[in-house]
Amino acid sequence: MTFDISEHPHRRYNPLLDEWILVSPHRTKRPWHGSVENAPRERRARYDPDCYLCPGNIRANGERNPDYESTFVFINDFAAVLPDAPPAPADEHPLFRADSVRGEARVLCFSPRHDLTLAEMSPAEIRLVVDLWAEQTAELGARFQWVQVFENRGDMMGASNPHPHGQIWATDRMGSIAAREDRQQRAYVDRYGASLLLDYAKQERQLGARSVLENDSWLVVVPYWAVWPFETLLLSKSPQQRLPDLDARQRNDLSAILKKLLVKYDNLFETSFPYSMGWHGAPFDGRGNAHWQLHAHFFPPLLRSATVKKFMVGYEMLAEAQRDLTPEAAARRLRACSEEHFTLR
Ligand code: H2U
Ligand code: ZN
């Protein structure tokens, strides 16, 4: 028997996180009687008087949102991190360690329109969100080492409100996942004298099997080591460390490719596709960080339809992540999705 990566069980290595994932392609052949159900599409109003993110409404802390016309940022009223947390005492036992953390959490409204999602906004409107991400990253990066920009979209990902919005948590500590990516990118440069993610993008462009979208500045792939069924990695094709470094053309290209990716995602199961996404860029630690390459991860939970999600349970919780659908098959499915939003058809 000769090894066929599209047939035989195997493991794949994630070089960004230094971990493995189990792939079981033969299982996609098992009988499955579900159909692609379309989740009922809720029609939302452009303005919701009960929404704490809509312009002019009052938030939990009693403050009133301005009548904003494009984007709007405020400090999270229930922030997970605070600017003046006291330092933690020294550890008394190696099994009971604590560390202090200072930070700031903000909420970013992407649009005054309550009924839109990023996928339904125009590239020009998305460009304003890109600018906001960049500006906020620069501002918070002046005070905090790690600036985590992210979006939880949809109930399934725990978003508390359908109004298009994201968050930023900036901290004076790097999160464990960010720290691992930092270590791995540094180790790759030390060993191979080149950038891990630039090398990866070059390889994927040549191979093509996992590519979903590409323009002059950006590439979207289902990574070789993807864990979530339709996980994607958005890569800059040129060396870029952080969002604020992007010039006007790269930002326009980014808005264009985000629009296409999010429309494809929505079209896949004809639903407003849930996901968590976020940006990873070089930390603001005053060091060179030449090993860092800016990128975004999209982690969508859906597997087979608008309602059937992938569970990260038994084996995943106890041994390592596992998938059936190969990343190559997922990329093929996404490539085949239309770039016109299904609601406009
Ligand atoms: P999520 O939908 O991803 O949970 O983000 C919404 C955030 O908005 C959430 O972190 C904050 C919550 O703490 N929030 C406010 O800051 N003010 C409010 O009036 C309600 C919710
Ligand atoms: Zn709203």
XYZ file of C-alpha atoms and ligand atoms in Angstrom:
367
model
C 0.000 0.000 0.000
C 1.422 3.416 -0.899
C 0.573 6.443 1.195
C -2.144 8.683 -0.243
C -2.684 11.871 1.785
C -6.255 12.165 0.486
C -7.130 8.599 1.574
C -5.099 7.387 4.511
C -5.163 8.463 8.146
C -2.180 10.659 8.950
C -0.993 13.487 11.151
C 0.009 16.954 10.007
C 2.358 19.354 11.743
C 1.411 22.947 12.574
C 4.716 24.868 12.447
C 3.174 28.029 13.927
C 2.032 26.293 17.092
C 4.404 23.328 17.180
C 1.604 20.790 17.420
C 0.100 17.969 15.411
C -3.370 17.261 14.113
C -4.916 13.928 13.138
C -6.493 13.746 9.655
C -8.894 10.903 8.808
C -9.904 11.422 5.155
C -11.338 7.903 4.739
C -14.100 8.810 7.204
C -15.644 11.343 4.808
C -16.824 8.309 2.823
C -19.028 7.089 5.659
C -22.758 7.344 4.931
C -24.379 10.555 5.947
C -28.066 11.245 5.545
C -28.196 14.921 6.403
C -28.957 17.501 3.784
C -27.781 21.087 3.608
C -30.383 22.758 5.777
C -30.713 26.472 5.467
C -31.072 28.102 8.825
C -34.005 30.502 8.780
C -32.664 33.902 7.919
C -33.603 36.540 10.423
C -34.466 39.871 8.886
C -33.052 42.549 11.091
C -33.986 46.206 11.198
C -31.378 48.818 10.233
C -31.762 50.250 13.699
C -32.685 48.389 16.894
C -33.760 50.578 19.825
C -32.668 47.796 22.242
C -29.173 47.317 20.781
C -26.336 48.643 22.931
C -24.177 49.201 19.837
C -26.601 51.142 17.630
C -25.985 54.909 17.277
C -27.670 57.069 19.899
C -28.498 54.170 22.252
C -27.549 53.856 25.904
C -25.067 51.197 27.016
C -24.981 49.121 30.212
C -22.871 51.732 32.012
C -25.367 54.487 31.242
C -23.302 56.199 28.540
C -24.976 57.174 25.271
C -23.388 56.161 21.947
C -22.838 59.092 19.575
C -24.741 59.277 16.280
C -21.765 57.714 14.504
C -21.850 57.348 10.726
C -19.105 54.836 9.934
C -17.210 53.196 12.817
C -17.217 53.758 16.564
C -14.914 52.572 19.372
C -15.488 52.540 23.134
C -13.852 50.977 26.173
C -15.576 47.680 27.024
C -17.969 48.287 29.907
C -17.196 44.763 31.151
C -13.500 44.698 30.286
C -11.600 41.444 30.842
C -8.409 43.390 31.557
C -7.906 46.656 33.414
C -5.196 49.337 33.186
C -4.299 49.401 36.866
C -4.352 45.872 38.189
C -1.952 45.468 41.142
C 1.121 43.243 40.725
C 0.746 39.603 41.774
C 2.856 38.459 44.760
C 5.846 36.176 44.211
C 5.013 32.479 43.791
C 5.196 30.457 46.964
C 4.985 27.098 45.216
C 5.773 26.079 41.614
C 2.304 24.522 41.284
C 0.506 27.721 42.239
C 1.843 30.468 40.012
C 0.126 33.751 39.295
C 1.184 36.625 37.112
C -0.166 40.153 36.999
C -1.602 41.607 33.815
C -2.548 45.129 32.842
C -4.505 45.977 29.767
C -7.390 47.631 28.063
C -10.399 46.146 26.251
C -12.311 48.000 23.576
C -15.368 47.302 21.463
C -15.293 48.308 17.776
C -18.545 48.925 15.919
C -17.973 48.260 12.217
C -21.046 50.098 10.948
C -23.999 52.084 12.283
C -26.266 49.606 10.457
C -27.611 46.973 12.838
C -28.651 44.665 9.975
C -25.299 44.251 8.210
C -22.329 41.932 8.633
C -18.806 42.515 7.284
C -19.739 40.118 4.447
C -22.582 42.412 3.414
C -20.613 45.648 3.670
C -18.892 47.125 0.614
C -15.090 46.969 0.209
C -15.053 50.749 0.802
C -16.885 50.278 4.110
C -14.612 47.356 5.049
C -11.638 49.611 4.304
C -12.767 51.889 7.152
C -12.721 48.868 9.462
C -9.199 47.993 8.266
C -8.115 51.574 9.005
C -9.717 51.369 12.434
C -7.938 48.081 13.225
C -4.632 49.676 12.169
C -5.154 52.920 14.062
C -6.265 51.174 17.240
C -3.356 48.742 17.042
C -0.866 51.617 16.768
C -2.466 53.545 19.613
C -2.683 50.616 22.017
C 0.706 49.283 20.907
C 2.288 52.467 22.273
C 1.208 51.341 25.757
C 0.855 47.566 25.628
C 3.039 44.732 24.383
C 0.312 42.662 22.726
C -2.681 44.026 20.838
C -5.224 41.356 20.000
C -7.768 42.413 17.365
C -10.596 39.906 16.936
C -14.199 39.342 15.975
C -16.635 36.740 17.291
C -19.367 36.485 14.703
C -22.700 34.763 15.331
C -24.460 33.162 18.305
C -22.522 29.950 17.794
C -19.293 31.800 18.586
C -20.791 33.509 21.596
C -21.287 36.939 20.064
C -23.645 38.769 22.381
C -25.184 40.934 19.684
C -25.669 40.653 15.879
C -24.705 44.309 15.358
C -21.437 44.158 13.321
C -18.638 44.583 15.844
C -15.292 43.273 16.966
C -13.073 43.688 19.971
C -9.510 44.528 20.943
C -7.830 43.358 24.082
C -4.412 44.904 24.613
C -2.181 43.558 27.376
C 1.295 43.976 28.799
C 1.714 40.184 28.478
C 1.679 38.063 25.361
C -1.044 35.412 25.323
C 0.178 31.804 25.327
C -0.789 31.183 21.675
C 0.809 34.425 20.518
C 3.950 33.557 22.474
C 4.142 30.169 20.780
C 3.813 31.731 17.315
C 6.527 34.182 18.298
C 8.858 31.378 19.374
C 8.151 29.264 16.310
C 8.687 32.096 13.821
C 11.930 33.029 15.560
C 13.177 29.443 15.560
C 12.396 29.100 11.826
C 14.454 32.177 10.911
C 17.310 30.970 13.100
C 17.267 27.582 11.406
C 16.444 28.399 7.753
C 17.336 32.095 7.468
C 13.920 32.956 6.049
C 10.442 33.933 7.295
C 8.203 30.988 8.157
C 5.029 32.521 6.782
C 6.640 34.095 3.699
C 8.111 30.705 2.840
C 4.743 29.118 3.501
C 2.876 31.594 1.272
C 5.395 31.010 -1.522
C 4.946 27.238 -1.272
C 1.158 27.442 -1.216
C 1.087 29.740 -4.255
C 3.157 27.202 -6.180
C 1.132 24.201 -5.033
C -2.311 25.791 -5.376
C -4.263 22.917 -3.794
C -5.135 24.809 -0.632
C -5.487 28.315 -2.100
C -8.877 29.983 -1.812
C -8.234 33.554 -2.980
C -5.322 35.712 -4.034
C -4.724 39.308 -5.099
C -1.597 41.487 -5.473
C -1.005 41.797 -1.730
C -2.770 38.878 -0.045
C -3.308 35.152 -0.145
C -6.034 33.100 1.564
C -5.425 29.388 2.107
C -6.951 26.577 4.098
C -3.709 25.874 5.962
C -2.084 22.452 5.572
C -2.525 22.039 9.344
C -6.102 23.451 9.601
C -8.074 22.195 12.588
C -11.545 23.638 11.890
C -13.229 22.244 8.745
C -13.155 25.527 6.816
C -10.427 27.318 8.738
C -8.436 29.812 6.676
C -5.221 31.752 7.011
C -4.948 35.198 5.425
C -1.339 35.935 4.543
C 0.435 39.050 3.350
C 2.578 38.264 0.297
C 5.204 40.869 1.194
C 7.040 41.207 4.512
C 4.724 43.078 6.902
C 4.958 43.094 10.668
C 1.802 44.842 11.790
C -1.507 46.281 10.599
C -0.407 49.954 10.954
C 2.475 49.261 8.519
C 0.110 48.546 5.603
C 0.005 51.201 2.884
C -3.155 52.373 1.082
C -2.895 49.791 -1.677
C -2.386 46.897 0.710
C -5.350 48.102 2.737
C -7.568 48.297 -0.345
C -6.436 44.844 -1.424
C -7.149 43.596 2.078
C -10.684 45.020 2.041
C -11.306 43.424 -1.357
C -10.089 39.987 -0.327
C -11.949 40.105 3.002
C -15.156 40.899 1.161
C -14.652 37.940 -1.200
C -13.704 35.522 1.548
C -16.649 36.435 3.771
C -19.113 36.228 0.855
C -17.778 32.761 -0.005
C -18.141 31.742 3.623
C -21.783 32.917 3.698
C -22.484 31.159 0.402
C -21.015 27.829 1.528
C -24.084 26.878 3.576
C -26.272 29.832 2.559
C -26.165 31.245 6.029
C -24.533 34.141 7.829
C -21.365 32.135 8.503
C -20.213 32.123 12.136
C -16.528 32.412 12.950
C -13.935 33.820 15.263
C -11.227 35.710 13.455
C -8.292 37.744 14.572
C -4.974 39.327 13.672
C -1.492 38.298 14.680
C 1.253 40.851 14.194
C 4.599 41.544 15.813
C 4.444 42.397 19.522
C 5.245 45.944 20.635
C 8.223 45.018 22.778
C 10.796 47.419 21.349
C 12.728 44.587 19.691
C 13.442 44.024 15.993
C 10.891 41.281 15.409
C 12.175 40.618 11.881
C 10.881 37.060 12.256
C 7.285 38.259 12.486
C 4.876 38.161 9.560
C 1.406 39.719 9.821
C -1.508 37.341 9.258
C -5.130 36.694 10.220
C -6.790 33.451 11.266
C -10.431 32.576 10.581
C -11.841 29.782 12.735
C -15.387 28.875 11.653
C -17.150 26.058 13.547
C -19.528 24.800 10.824
C -18.950 21.364 9.309
C -21.797 20.175 7.098
C -24.577 22.728 7.044
C -25.811 25.959 8.575
C -26.610 24.050 11.749
C -24.161 21.131 11.940
C -20.930 22.170 13.595
C -17.674 20.429 14.303
C -17.288 19.424 17.932
C -13.908 19.581 19.608
C -14.623 16.827 22.092
C -13.263 13.445 23.261
C -10.110 12.783 21.280
C -9.530 16.497 20.663
C -9.759 17.296 24.367
C -7.597 14.403 25.404
C -5.081 13.745 22.630
C -5.043 16.209 19.707
C -7.295 17.914 17.185
C -8.813 15.709 14.485
C -10.555 16.326 11.178
C -12.130 14.182 8.454
C -12.476 16.562 5.507
C -8.995 17.276 4.170
C -7.843 20.905 3.972
C -7.481 20.374 0.202
C -11.136 19.308 -0.113
C -12.225 22.269 2.042
C -10.248 24.663 -0.163
C -11.880 23.163 -3.283
C -15.322 23.726 -1.764
C -14.506 27.341 -0.899
C -12.981 28.037 -4.313
C -16.193 26.771 -5.920
C -18.381 29.144 -3.881
C -19.674 32.181 -5.719
C -18.335 35.669 -4.995
C -21.855 37.073 -5.188
C -23.704 36.998 -1.870
C -26.546 34.453 -1.916
C -29.067 36.973 -0.598
C -28.590 39.066 -3.752
C -29.251 36.170 -6.104
P -19.136 40.054 21.948
O -20.417 40.114 21.202
O -18.004 39.465 21.120
O -19.323 39.405 23.291
O -18.684 41.560 22.234
C -19.516 42.493 22.829
C -18.810 43.153 24.000
O -19.543 44.303 24.363
C -18.749 42.277 25.239
O -17.387 42.008 25.533
C -19.430 44.523 25.739
C -19.392 43.136 26.344
O -18.618 43.136 27.503
N -20.550 45.371 26.180
C -20.294 46.677 26.570
O -19.131 47.081 26.613
N -21.326 47.503 26.898
C -22.643 47.126 26.924
O -23.522 47.922 27.167
C -22.992 45.707 26.623
C -21.886 44.818 26.166
Zn -27.435 47.671 16.675
